[in-house]
């Protein structure tokens, strides 16, 4: 079966009043020219070709490589090649590394989206939709053919993450803080607004708590008024959904951890008292393109240090374990959960464990860096083990992670390399 057909154009020329810029499939980095040529074959398909795909197909793998993401049961299948075009290519800009200037192009061509009949087309609100996870969810919902409204205060989110959709008839971007009430008519709400990395949520802990508590109250109140479905994001090993948590209420993580616990309490209070249609996912460590380069997380820290030739910093002995899921797997799970009739919390994460040291060594190998590993004292309240029990997600949603960590790291490294080349980080 031909999963994806397109007309290829390997070179695209953009003419301005003063200069002709040539966009070629040959990249400046000569270390991986052969693989990069393959990656860039699709760089101009959107402008010069036609994309065809079947959202109901079950073809996800080809020769042990992932070629699509999503699930046929939720009609969310999208070609990986199309998503990679979105986050691996700088959009509508030309960066000059000599003068450190960026020229923005006026002509805009949007990616093709599914044409849904009115009865299937939903109006979906994504809070924090310009952030790391939110922007990937927005891409998928847009490509599926829905109308998407993003609200974000841009504390950690970036307009660049959704810039390729601005102006599209199905898309709206609104600068708004969920701490303040927001009125709109929608069918579904994905509530993702909250800083999730330690430097960000510890920068203003009071604001972090208010975002988790007041933001959740506002979104649940909106769902109650318009009768929309709402999804919310909230030491046992592995951690099952029945685990109630072991949180230090006065530690440096408390503003984030306790805020999420209260958000879950509020979610089920609205469900039980006001019959709000809710879903709760407990998201474990996630990585992928569009992570903030300076967010203090393990993956982004290690990749940026390796790309710059710096030593990789490990806190503690490096034997603490983490489970990392790729962002496309998480988006698959969120969409499946929203479309499932299930009210209890569900873990979304990858149960495969790696020590922090193993992860550092994997990234050094993937980047082909000369970096070494150095250790620093472990931070307070840093958990030794963190792994989800995903049996409920497998049984209820038919979901489990598909992306091998190594393949996901390769995608993420390419993203950061492109961002560096484009002068965006």
mmCIF file of C-alpha atoms in Angstrom:
data_model
loop_
_atom_site.group_PDB
_atom_site.id
_atom_site.type_symbol
_atom_site.label_atom_id
_atom_site.label_comp_id
_atom_site.label_asym_id
_atom_site.label_seq_id
_atom_site.Cartn_x
_atom_site.Cartn_y
_atom_site.Cartn_z
ATOM 1 C CA UNK A 1 0.000 0.000 0.000
ATOM 2 C CA UNK A 2 1.301 3.436 -0.849
ATOM 3 C CA UNK A 3 0.909 5.159 2.494
ATOM 4 C CA UNK A 4 2.050 8.515 1.238
ATOM 5 C CA UNK A 5 2.404 9.921 -2.257
ATOM 6 C CA UNK A 6 3.902 13.238 -3.188
ATOM 7 C CA UNK A 7 5.498 15.107 -6.025
ATOM 8 C CA UNK A 8 9.084 15.909 -5.136
ATOM 9 C CA UNK A 9 10.878 19.167 -5.722
ATOM 10 C CA UNK A 10 14.423 19.182 -4.392
ATOM 11 C CA UNK A 11 15.099 22.866 -4.829
ATOM 12 C CA UNK A 12 12.914 25.859 -4.169
ATOM 13 C CA UNK A 13 13.932 29.430 -5.032
ATOM 14 C CA UNK A 14 12.518 32.423 -3.216
ATOM 15 C CA UNK A 15 13.030 35.787 -4.862
ATOM 16 C CA UNK A 16 13.054 39.039 -2.906
ATOM 17 C CA UNK A 17 13.544 42.579 -4.230
ATOM 18 C CA UNK A 18 17.275 42.502 -3.578
ATOM 19 C CA UNK A 19 18.487 38.949 -3.627
ATOM 20 C CA UNK A 20 17.714 35.425 -4.734
ATOM 21 C CA UNK A 21 17.890 32.892 -1.936
ATOM 22 C CA UNK A 22 18.204 29.235 -2.837
ATOM 23 C CA UNK A 23 16.830 26.590 -0.525
ATOM 24 C CA UNK A 24 18.540 23.310 -1.322
ATOM 25 C CA UNK A 25 18.358 19.850 0.128
ATOM 26 C CA UNK A 26 22.124 19.996 0.817
ATOM 27 C CA UNK A 27 22.856 21.130 4.369
ATOM 28 C CA UNK A 28 26.016 22.803 5.592
ATOM 29 C CA UNK A 29 26.861 20.033 8.005
ATOM 30 C CA UNK A 30 28.791 17.487 5.975
ATOM 31 C CA UNK A 31 29.028 14.821 8.664
ATOM 32 C CA UNK A 32 25.656 13.263 7.808
ATOM 33 C CA UNK A 33 25.158 14.381 4.201
ATOM 34 C CA UNK A 34 23.707 11.082 3.062
ATOM 35 C CA UNK A 35 21.079 10.839 5.786
ATOM 36 C CA UNK A 36 20.341 14.556 5.643
ATOM 37 C CA UNK A 37 19.623 14.300 1.884
ATOM 38 C CA UNK A 38 17.001 11.681 2.642
ATOM 39 C CA UNK A 39 15.463 13.844 5.359
ATOM 40 C CA UNK A 40 15.267 16.894 3.115
ATOM 41 C CA UNK A 41 13.533 15.189 0.203
ATOM 42 C CA UNK A 42 10.245 16.420 1.633
ATOM 43 C CA UNK A 43 11.383 19.986 2.318
ATOM 44 C CA UNK A 44 9.407 21.464 -0.593
ATOM 45 C CA UNK A 45 6.627 18.918 -1.057
ATOM 46 C CA UNK A 46 4.100 21.169 0.597
ATOM 47 C CA UNK A 47 4.587 23.975 -1.914
ATOM 48 C CA UNK A 48 5.063 21.862 -5.030
ATOM 49 C CA UNK A 49 3.181 18.628 -4.449
ATOM 50 C CA UNK A 50 0.115 16.891 -3.090
ATOM 51 C CA UNK A 51 -0.054 14.930 0.169
ATOM 52 C CA UNK A 52 -2.403 11.996 0.555
ATOM 53 C CA UNK A 53 -2.885 9.889 3.654
ATOM 54 C CA UNK A 54 -5.505 7.756 5.269
ATOM 55 C CA UNK A 55 -6.335 8.592 8.901
ATOM 56 C CA UNK A 56 -7.854 5.120 9.313
ATOM 57 C CA UNK A 57 -4.813 3.137 8.176
ATOM 58 C CA UNK A 58 -3.041 0.765 10.514
ATOM 59 C CA UNK A 59 0.299 1.030 8.694
ATOM 60 C CA UNK A 60 2.553 2.579 11.308
ATOM 61 C CA UNK A 61 5.807 0.713 10.723
ATOM 62 C CA UNK A 62 7.817 0.039 7.555
ATOM 63 C CA UNK A 63 10.973 -2.057 7.736
ATOM 64 C CA UNK A 64 11.114 -1.569 11.535
ATOM 65 C CA UNK A 65 10.986 2.225 11.134
ATOM 66 C CA UNK A 66 8.031 4.326 12.288
ATOM 67 C CA UNK A 67 6.429 5.985 9.252
ATOM 68 C CA UNK A 68 3.253 7.325 10.881
ATOM 69 C CA UNK A 69 1.862 8.309 14.265
ATOM 70 C CA UNK A 70 -1.641 8.086 15.673
ATOM 71 C CA UNK A 71 -4.331 5.443 15.993
ATOM 72 C CA UNK A 72 -6.967 4.448 13.450
ATOM 73 C CA UNK A 73 -9.573 4.102 16.208
ATOM 74 C CA UNK A 74 -9.314 7.859 16.885
ATOM 75 C CA UNK A 75 -8.804 8.758 13.201
ATOM 76 C CA UNK A 76 -5.577 10.449 14.270
ATOM 77 C CA UNK A 77 -3.054 8.742 11.962
ATOM 78 C CA UNK A 78 -0.682 11.261 10.340
ATOM 79 C CA UNK A 79 2.470 10.583 8.272
ATOM 80 C CA UNK A 80 5.616 11.105 10.297
ATOM 81 C CA UNK A 81 7.179 12.750 7.244
ATOM 82 C CA UNK A 82 4.558 15.491 7.329
ATOM 83 C CA UNK A 83 5.107 16.180 11.033
ATOM 84 C CA UNK A 84 8.872 16.209 10.543
ATOM 85 C CA UNK A 85 8.431 18.858 7.879
ATOM 86 C CA UNK A 86 6.751 21.031 10.492
ATOM 87 C CA UNK A 87 9.318 20.864 13.270
ATOM 88 C CA UNK A 88 12.581 20.214 11.410
ATOM 89 C CA UNK A 89 12.263 23.053 8.886
ATOM 90 C CA UNK A 90 12.498 26.764 9.752
ATOM 91 C CA UNK A 91 9.322 28.321 8.387
ATOM 92 C CA UNK A 92 9.092 31.502 6.329
ATOM 93 C CA UNK A 93 12.417 32.877 7.451
ATOM 94 C CA UNK A 94 15.979 33.176 6.185
ATOM 95 C CA UNK A 95 18.807 33.384 8.701
ATOM 96 C CA UNK A 96 22.125 35.041 7.824
ATOM 97 C CA UNK A 97 24.778 33.779 10.264
ATOM 98 C CA UNK A 98 27.240 36.500 9.178
ATOM 99 C CA UNK A 99 25.040 39.418 10.181
ATOM 100 C CA UNK A 100 22.878 37.504 12.670
ATOM 101 C CA UNK A 101 19.702 38.757 11.004
ATOM 102 C CA UNK A 102 16.470 37.020 10.071
ATOM 103 C CA UNK A 103 14.362 37.916 7.047
ATOM 104 C CA UNK A 104 10.700 36.952 7.300
ATOM 105 C CA UNK A 105 8.904 36.037 4.079
ATOM 106 C CA UNK A 106 5.394 37.276 3.341
ATOM 107 C CA UNK A 107 4.091 34.410 1.213
ATOM 108 C CA UNK A 108 2.411 31.715 3.324
ATOM 109 C CA UNK A 109 1.447 28.219 2.238
ATOM 110 C CA UNK A 110 -0.341 26.084 4.799
ATOM 111 C CA UNK A 111 -0.039 22.360 5.246
ATOM 112 C CA UNK A 112 -2.971 20.330 3.936
ATOM 113 C CA UNK A 113 -5.559 19.369 6.571
ATOM 114 C CA UNK A 114 -8.379 16.847 6.446
ATOM 115 C CA UNK A 115 -11.762 18.087 5.274
ATOM 116 C CA UNK A 116 -14.259 16.823 7.850
ATOM 117 C CA UNK A 117 -18.056 16.895 7.607
ATOM 118 C CA UNK A 118 -19.585 19.357 10.108
ATOM 119 C CA UNK A 119 -20.853 16.587 12.401
ATOM 120 C CA UNK A 120 -17.276 15.291 12.877
ATOM 121 C CA UNK A 121 -15.444 18.618 13.036
ATOM 122 C CA UNK A 122 -14.846 19.776 16.608
ATOM 123 C CA UNK A 123 -13.847 23.111 18.114
ATOM 124 C CA UNK A 124 -10.948 22.273 20.420
ATOM 125 C CA UNK A 125 -9.360 24.571 22.999
ATOM 126 C CA UNK A 126 -5.725 23.836 23.950
ATOM 127 C CA UNK A 127 -4.386 25.798 26.921
ATOM 128 C CA UNK A 128 -0.609 26.075 26.835
ATOM 129 C CA UNK A 129 -0.878 25.199 23.154
ATOM 130 C CA UNK A 130 2.279 27.110 22.203
ATOM 131 C CA UNK A 131 4.366 24.994 24.563
ATOM 132 C CA UNK A 132 6.328 21.814 23.972
ATOM 133 C CA UNK A 133 3.589 19.185 24.282
ATOM 134 C CA UNK A 134 0.720 21.524 23.429
ATOM 135 C CA UNK A 135 2.142 22.544 20.053
ATOM 136 C CA UNK A 136 2.532 18.914 18.950
ATOM 137 C CA UNK A 137 -1.060 18.249 19.988
ATOM 138 C CA UNK A 138 -2.144 21.326 17.992
ATOM 139 C CA UNK A 139 -0.346 20.021 14.891
ATOM 140 C CA UNK A 140 -2.142 16.684 15.124
ATOM 141 C CA UNK A 141 -5.578 18.186 15.758
ATOM 142 C CA UNK A 142 -5.149 20.621 12.862
ATOM 143 C CA UNK A 143 -4.033 17.909 10.445
ATOM 144 C CA UNK A 144 -7.011 15.804 11.554
ATOM 145 C CA UNK A 145 -9.250 18.643 10.331
ATOM 146 C CA UNK A 146 -10.549 20.158 13.578
ATOM 147 C CA UNK A 147 -10.802 23.833 14.520
ATOM 148 C CA UNK A 148 -8.188 24.642 17.176
ATOM 149 C CA UNK A 149 -8.040 27.598 19.557
ATOM 150 C CA UNK A 150 -4.792 28.066 21.494
ATOM 151 C CA UNK A 151 -4.484 30.228 24.587
ATOM 152 C CA UNK A 152 -1.026 30.788 26.032
ATOM 153 C CA UNK A 153 0.663 33.491 28.114
ATOM 154 C CA UNK A 154 4.035 32.648 26.491
ATOM 155 C CA UNK A 155 5.872 32.274 29.790
ATOM 156 C CA UNK A 156 7.357 29.009 28.517
ATOM 157 C CA UNK A 157 5.462 28.664 25.225
ATOM 158 C CA UNK A 158 6.770 30.175 21.993
ATOM 159 C CA UNK A 159 4.856 31.624 19.090
ATOM 160 C CA UNK A 160 7.323 29.929 16.729
ATOM 161 C CA UNK A 161 5.955 26.544 17.811
ATOM 162 C CA UNK A 162 2.580 27.264 16.193
ATOM 163 C CA UNK A 163 3.600 30.025 13.784
ATOM 164 C CA UNK A 164 3.043 27.804 10.751
ATOM 165 C CA UNK A 165 -0.708 27.777 11.539
ATOM 166 C CA UNK A 166 -1.240 31.495 12.212
ATOM 167 C CA UNK A 167 -3.781 32.840 9.727
ATOM 168 C CA UNK A 168 -5.207 29.406 8.871
ATOM 169 C CA UNK A 169 -9.041 29.420 8.784
ATOM 170 C CA UNK A 170 -9.159 26.595 11.342
ATOM 171 C CA UNK A 171 -6.717 28.159 13.819
ATOM 172 C CA UNK A 172 -6.792 30.911 16.448
ATOM 173 C CA UNK A 173 -3.978 32.004 18.769
ATOM 174 C CA UNK A 174 -4.874 34.136 21.799
ATOM 175 C CA UNK A 175 -2.460 35.563 24.369
ATOM 176 C CA UNK A 176 -4.191 34.846 27.660
ATOM 177 C CA UNK A 177 -3.318 33.636 31.152
ATOM 178 C CA UNK A 178 -5.537 30.790 32.381
ATOM 179 C CA UNK A 179 -5.435 32.300 35.869
ATOM 180 C CA UNK A 180 -7.995 34.753 34.492
ATOM 181 C CA UNK A 181 -11.452 33.547 33.329
ATOM 182 C CA UNK A 182 -11.916 32.873 29.620
ATOM 183 C CA UNK A 183 -15.221 32.517 27.771
ATOM 184 C CA UNK A 184 -15.560 30.665 24.478
ATOM 185 C CA UNK A 185 -17.742 27.993 22.875
ATOM 186 C CA UNK A 186 -15.869 24.712 22.362
ATOM 187 C CA UNK A 187 -16.453 20.959 22.246
ATOM 188 C CA UNK A 188 -13.236 19.770 23.892
ATOM 189 C CA UNK A 189 -10.627 21.318 26.202
ATOM 190 C CA UNK A 190 -7.057 20.071 26.575
ATOM 191 C CA UNK A 191 -5.761 21.828 29.681
ATOM 192 C CA UNK A 192 -1.958 21.780 29.376
ATOM 193 C CA UNK A 193 -1.099 25.221 30.763
ATOM 194 C CA UNK A 194 1.513 24.952 33.500
ATOM 195 C CA UNK A 195 5.317 25.228 33.519
ATOM 196 C CA UNK A 196 6.677 21.709 33.864
ATOM 197 C CA UNK A 197 10.462 22.085 34.163
ATOM 198 C CA UNK A 198 12.097 22.903 37.529
ATOM 199 C CA UNK A 199 13.709 26.244 36.532
ATOM 200 C CA UNK A 200 10.380 27.479 35.207
ATOM 201 C CA UNK A 201 7.998 26.324 37.931
ATOM 202 C CA UNK A 202 10.457 27.315 40.692
ATOM 203 C CA UNK A 203 11.000 30.787 39.195
ATOM 204 C CA UNK A 204 7.639 31.942 40.576
ATOM 205 C CA UNK A 205 6.218 29.190 42.801
ATOM 206 C CA UNK A 206 3.146 31.199 43.798
ATOM 207 C CA UNK A 207 2.261 31.719 40.141
ATOM 208 C CA UNK A 208 2.809 28.000 39.488
ATOM 209 C CA UNK A 209 0.299 27.063 42.199
ATOM 210 C CA UNK A 210 -2.185 29.646 40.920
ATOM 211 C CA UNK A 211 -1.856 28.297 37.363
ATOM 212 C CA UNK A 212 -2.546 24.742 38.526
ATOM 213 C CA UNK A 213 -5.429 25.678 40.836
ATOM 214 C CA UNK A 214 -7.081 28.789 39.381
ATOM 215 C CA UNK A 215 -6.355 27.735 35.802
ATOM 216 C CA UNK A 216 -7.989 24.367 36.381
ATOM 217 C CA UNK A 217 -11.013 25.953 38.083
ATOM 218 C CA UNK A 218 -11.459 28.299 35.122
ATOM 219 C CA UNK A 219 -11.222 25.519 32.542
ATOM 220 C CA UNK A 220 -13.556 23.226 34.491
ATOM 221 C CA UNK A 221 -16.000 26.106 34.867
ATOM 222 C CA UNK A 222 -15.848 26.687 31.113
ATOM 223 C CA UNK A 223 -16.434 22.980 30.446
ATOM 224 C CA UNK A 224 -19.393 23.025 32.831
ATOM 225 C CA UNK A 225 -20.950 26.013 31.061
ATOM 226 C CA UNK A 226 -20.545 24.735 27.486
ATOM 227 C CA UNK A 227 -20.796 21.020 28.384
ATOM 228 C CA UNK A 228 -17.404 20.288 26.829
ATOM 229 C CA UNK A 229 -15.089 17.365 27.467
ATOM 230 C CA UNK A 230 -12.027 18.427 29.425
ATOM 231 C CA UNK A 231 -8.658 16.724 29.818
ATOM 232 C CA UNK A 232 -6.368 17.683 32.714
ATOM 233 C CA UNK A 233 -2.670 16.915 33.329
ATOM 234 C CA UNK A 234 -1.789 16.035 37.092
ATOM 235 C CA UNK A 235 6.862 7.098 45.603
ATOM 236 C CA UNK A 236 5.826 3.882 44.265
ATOM 237 C CA UNK A 237 7.831 1.920 41.716
ATOM 238 C CA UNK A 238 6.383 1.411 39.192
ATOM 239 C CA UNK A 239 3.778 4.099 39.810
ATOM 240 C CA UNK A 240 0.216 2.885 39.248
ATOM 241 C CA UNK A 241 -2.832 5.123 38.976
ATOM 242 C CA UNK A 242 -3.957 3.940 42.422
ATOM 243 C CA UNK A 243 -0.809 5.410 43.997
ATOM 244 C CA UNK A 244 -1.716 8.539 45.973
ATOM 245 C CA UNK A 245 1.696 10.158 45.964
ATOM 246 C CA UNK A 246 4.542 10.955 48.341
ATOM 247 C CA UNK A 247 5.088 14.709 48.152
ATOM 248 C CA UNK A 248 7.135 17.014 50.369
ATOM 249 C CA UNK A 249 4.654 19.905 50.810
ATOM 250 C CA UNK A 250 7.390 22.447 51.616
ATOM 251 C CA UNK A 251 10.142 21.283 49.252
ATOM 252 C CA UNK A 252 11.272 23.033 46.046
ATOM 253 C CA UNK A 253 8.982 20.826 43.918
ATOM 254 C CA UNK A 254 5.928 21.375 46.105
ATOM 255 C CA UNK A 255 4.495 24.255 44.051
ATOM 256 C CA UNK A 256 4.287 21.931 41.048
ATOM 257 C CA UNK A 257 3.511 18.577 42.705
ATOM 258 C CA UNK A 258 0.888 19.842 45.139
ATOM 259 C CA UNK A 259 -0.673 22.023 42.436
ATOM 260 C CA UNK A 260 -1.220 18.949 40.280
ATOM 261 C CA UNK A 261 -2.733 16.998 43.175
ATOM 262 C CA UNK A 262 -5.207 19.800 43.881
ATOM 263 C CA UNK A 263 -5.997 20.015 40.152
ATOM 264 C CA UNK A 264 -7.009 16.344 40.179
ATOM 265 C CA UNK A 265 -9.148 16.920 43.279
ATOM 266 C CA UNK A 266 -10.908 19.809 41.555
ATOM 267 C CA UNK A 267 -11.415 17.790 38.374
ATOM 268 C CA UNK A 268 -13.244 14.990 40.142
ATOM 269 C CA UNK A 269 -15.184 17.404 42.331
ATOM 270 C CA UNK A 270 -16.579 19.047 39.161
ATOM 271 C CA UNK A 271 -17.317 15.621 37.698
ATOM 272 C CA UNK A 272 -19.165 14.367 40.790
ATOM 273 C CA UNK A 273 -20.998 17.584 41.638
ATOM 274 C CA UNK A 274 -21.687 19.133 38.214
ATOM 275 C CA UNK A 275 -21.421 16.107 35.866
ATOM 276 C CA UNK A 276 -18.550 17.630 33.885
ATOM 277 C CA UNK A 277 -17.173 15.122 31.344
ATOM 278 C CA UNK A 278 -13.525 14.800 32.411
ATOM 279 C CA UNK A 279 -10.390 12.850 31.522
ATOM 280 C CA UNK A 280 -7.193 12.772 33.599
ATOM 281 C CA UNK A 281 -3.796 11.738 32.246
ATOM 282 C CA UNK A 282 -0.728 11.475 34.421
ATOM 283 C CA UNK A 283 2.149 12.338 32.132
ATOM 284 C CA UNK A 284 5.620 10.970 32.772
ATOM 285 C CA UNK A 285 8.932 12.247 31.403
ATOM 286 C CA UNK A 286 8.495 13.301 27.775
ATOM 287 C CA UNK A 287 11.037 14.535 25.244
ATOM 288 C CA UNK A 288 11.193 15.537 21.600
ATOM 289 C CA UNK A 289 11.434 18.508 19.225
ATOM 290 C CA UNK A 290 10.383 21.905 20.618
ATOM 291 C CA UNK A 291 11.716 21.262 24.083
ATOM 292 C CA UNK A 292 13.095 24.480 25.488
ATOM 293 C CA UNK A 293 16.876 24.416 25.152
ATOM 294 C CA UNK A 294 17.240 26.026 28.592
ATOM 295 C CA UNK A 295 14.503 24.285 30.540
ATOM 296 C CA UNK A 296 16.847 22.310 32.781
ATOM 297 C CA UNK A 297 15.515 18.909 31.748
ATOM 298 C CA UNK A 298 17.795 15.939 31.276
ATOM 299 C CA UNK A 299 17.333 15.482 27.529
ATOM 300 C CA UNK A 300 17.631 19.105 26.425
ATOM 301 C CA UNK A 301 20.549 19.741 28.787
ATOM 302 C CA UNK A 302 22.505 16.737 27.541
ATOM 303 C CA UNK A 303 21.831 17.399 23.844
ATOM 304 C CA UNK A 304 22.798 21.072 24.010
ATOM 305 C CA UNK A 305 25.941 20.306 25.989
ATOM 306 C CA UNK A 306 26.935 17.571 23.535
ATOM 307 C CA UNK A 307 26.282 19.762 20.479
ATOM 308 C CA UNK A 308 28.451 22.506 21.978
ATOM 309 C CA UNK A 309 31.219 20.060 22.907
ATOM 310 C CA UNK A 310 30.746 20.724 26.623
ATOM 311 C CA UNK A 311 30.895 18.121 29.366
ATOM 312 C CA UNK A 312 27.519 16.552 30.219
ATOM 313 C CA UNK A 313 26.432 17.360 33.772
ATOM 314 C CA UNK A 314 24.994 14.577 35.942
ATOM 315 C CA UNK A 315 23.558 15.372 39.375
ATOM 316 C CA UNK A 316 24.357 12.653 41.881
ATOM 317 C CA UNK A 317 25.963 9.364 40.887
ATOM 318 C CA UNK A 318 23.890 9.021 37.691
ATOM 319 C CA UNK A 319 22.396 5.717 38.824
ATOM 320 C CA UNK A 320 18.919 7.164 39.405
ATOM 321 C CA UNK A 321 16.555 5.865 36.730
ATOM 322 C CA UNK A 322 14.081 7.641 34.494
ATOM 323 C CA UNK A 323 11.586 6.525 31.880
ATOM 324 C CA UNK A 324 11.437 8.687 28.756
ATOM 325 C CA UNK A 325 8.612 8.716 26.222
ATOM 326 C CA UNK A 326 8.720 10.447 22.845
ATOM 327 C CA UNK A 327 6.258 13.288 22.372
ATOM 328 C CA UNK A 328 4.393 11.647 19.460
ATOM 329 C CA UNK A 329 3.537 8.680 21.705
ATOM 330 C CA UNK A 330 2.167 11.070 24.326
ATOM 331 C CA UNK A 331 -0.006 12.928 21.797
ATOM 332 C CA UNK A 332 -1.374 9.573 20.587
ATOM 333 C CA UNK A 333 -2.343 8.743 24.169
ATOM 334 C CA UNK A 334 -3.970 12.116 24.855
ATOM 335 C CA UNK A 335 -6.180 11.907 21.768
ATOM 336 C CA UNK A 336 -7.168 8.312 22.513
ATOM 337 C CA UNK A 337 -8.009 9.240 26.104
ATOM 338 C CA UNK A 338 -10.120 12.240 25.073
ATOM 339 C CA UNK A 339 -12.140 10.021 22.746
ATOM 340 C CA UNK A 340 -12.545 7.199 25.271
ATOM 341 C CA UNK A 341 -15.405 6.942 27.770
ATOM 342 C CA UNK A 342 -13.177 6.517 30.821
ATOM 343 C CA UNK A 343 -13.039 8.794 33.874
ATOM 344 C CA UNK A 344 -10.289 7.387 36.089
ATOM 345 C CA UNK A 345 -6.672 8.644 35.855
ATOM 346 C CA UNK A 346 -4.473 6.977 33.237
ATOM 347 C CA UNK A 347 -0.679 6.922 33.172
ATOM 348 C CA UNK A 348 0.965 7.918 29.903
ATOM 349 C CA UNK A 349 4.663 7.140 29.890
ATOM 350 C CA UNK A 350 7.307 4.694 28.759
ATOM 351 C CA UNK A 351 8.018 1.871 31.242
ATOM 352 C CA UNK A 352 11.518 1.238 29.815
ATOM 353 C CA UNK A 353 14.034 2.479 32.376
ATOM 354 C CA UNK A 354 17.438 4.044 31.775
ATOM 355 C CA UNK A 355 19.910 5.351 34.290
ATOM 356 C CA UNK A 356 20.792 9.003 33.827
ATOM 357 C CA UNK A 357 24.359 7.940 33.049
ATOM 358 C CA UNK A 358 23.192 5.523 30.328
ATOM 359 C CA UNK A 359 21.140 8.303 28.800
ATOM 360 C CA UNK A 360 24.115 10.668 28.779
ATOM 361 C CA UNK A 361 26.255 8.053 27.059
ATOM 362 C CA UNK A 362 23.521 7.438 24.452
ATOM 363 C CA UNK A 363 23.325 11.141 23.583
ATOM 364 C CA UNK A 364 27.110 11.516 23.349
ATOM 365 C CA UNK A 365 27.115 8.599 20.908
ATOM 366 C CA UNK A 366 24.196 9.964 18.869
ATOM 367 C CA UNK A 367 25.756 13.433 18.545
ATOM 368 C CA UNK A 368 29.212 11.917 17.929
ATOM 369 C CA UNK A 369 30.547 14.356 20.482
ATOM 370 C CA UNK A 370 33.860 14.445 22.323
ATOM 371 C CA UNK A 371 32.052 15.507 25.508
ATOM 372 C CA UNK A 372 32.805 13.822 28.820
ATOM 373 C CA UNK A 373 30.558 13.242 31.844
ATOM 374 C CA UNK A 374 30.984 15.201 35.068
ATOM 375 C CA UNK A 375 29.018 14.823 38.302
ATOM 376 C CA UNK A 376 27.582 17.434 40.685
ATOM 377 C CA UNK A 377 25.634 17.062 43.979
ATOM 378 C CA UNK A 378 22.077 15.770 43.593
ATOM 379 C CA UNK A 379 19.258 18.319 44.096
ATOM 380 C CA UNK A 380 16.860 18.070 47.036
ATOM 381 C CA UNK A 381 13.863 15.734 46.626
ATOM 382 C CA UNK A 382 15.265 14.235 43.418
ATOM 383 C CA UNK A 383 13.542 10.816 43.068
ATOM 384 C CA UNK A 384 15.778 7.777 42.648
ATOM 385 C CA UNK A 385 13.314 5.908 40.448
ATOM 386 C CA UNK A 386 10.415 7.018 38.300
ATOM 387 C CA UNK A 387 8.608 4.548 36.052
ATOM 388 C CA UNK A 388 4.924 4.368 35.108
ATOM 389 C CA UNK A 389 2.672 1.346 35.262
ATOM 390 C CA UNK A 390 0.817 1.600 31.936
ATOM 391 C CA UNK A 391 -1.318 -1.544 32.120
ATOM 392 C CA UNK A 392 -4.486 0.560 32.401
ATOM 393 C CA UNK A 393 -3.615 2.527 29.247
ATOM 394 C CA UNK A 394 -2.937 -0.733 27.389
ATOM 395 C CA UNK A 395 -6.232 -2.303 28.503
ATOM 396 C CA UNK A 396 -8.545 0.726 28.218
ATOM 397 C CA UNK A 397 -7.027 2.693 25.337
ATOM 398 C CA UNK A 398 -5.065 0.054 23.442
ATOM 399 C CA UNK A 399 -2.100 2.417 23.854
ATOM 400 C CA UNK A 400 1.558 1.765 24.515
ATOM 401 C CA UNK A 401 4.724 3.593 23.470
ATOM 402 C CA UNK A 402 5.903 2.774 19.946
ATOM 403 C CA UNK A 403 8.961 4.984 19.646
ATOM 404 C CA UNK A 404 12.330 3.454 20.597
ATOM 405 C CA UNK A 405 14.231 5.910 22.779
ATOM 406 C CA UNK A 406 17.208 5.854 20.405
ATOM 407 C CA UNK A 407 15.063 6.842 17.407
ATOM 408 C CA UNK A 408 13.413 9.600 19.428
ATOM 409 C CA UNK A 409 16.797 10.931 20.534
ATOM 410 C CA UNK A 410 17.897 11.005 16.880
ATOM 411 C CA UNK A 411 14.848 13.117 15.957
ATOM 412 C CA UNK A 412 15.423 15.475 18.873
ATOM 413 C CA UNK A 413 19.121 15.929 18.101
ATOM 414 C CA UNK A 414 18.247 16.835 14.492
ATOM 415 C CA UNK A 415 15.731 19.395 15.742
ATOM 416 C CA UNK A 416 18.261 21.129 17.984
ATOM 417 C CA UNK A 417 20.858 21.051 15.205
ATOM 418 C CA UNK A 418 18.396 22.755 12.826
ATOM 419 C CA UNK A 419 17.510 25.322 15.475
ATOM 420 C CA UNK A 420 21.182 26.163 15.957
ATOM 421 C CA UNK A 421 21.721 26.443 12.189
ATOM 422 C CA UNK A 422 18.709 28.756 11.877
ATOM 423 C CA UNK A 423 19.881 31.012 14.711
ATOM 424 C CA UNK A 424 16.801 30.260 16.806
ATOM 425 C CA UNK A 425 18.705 29.094 19.898
#
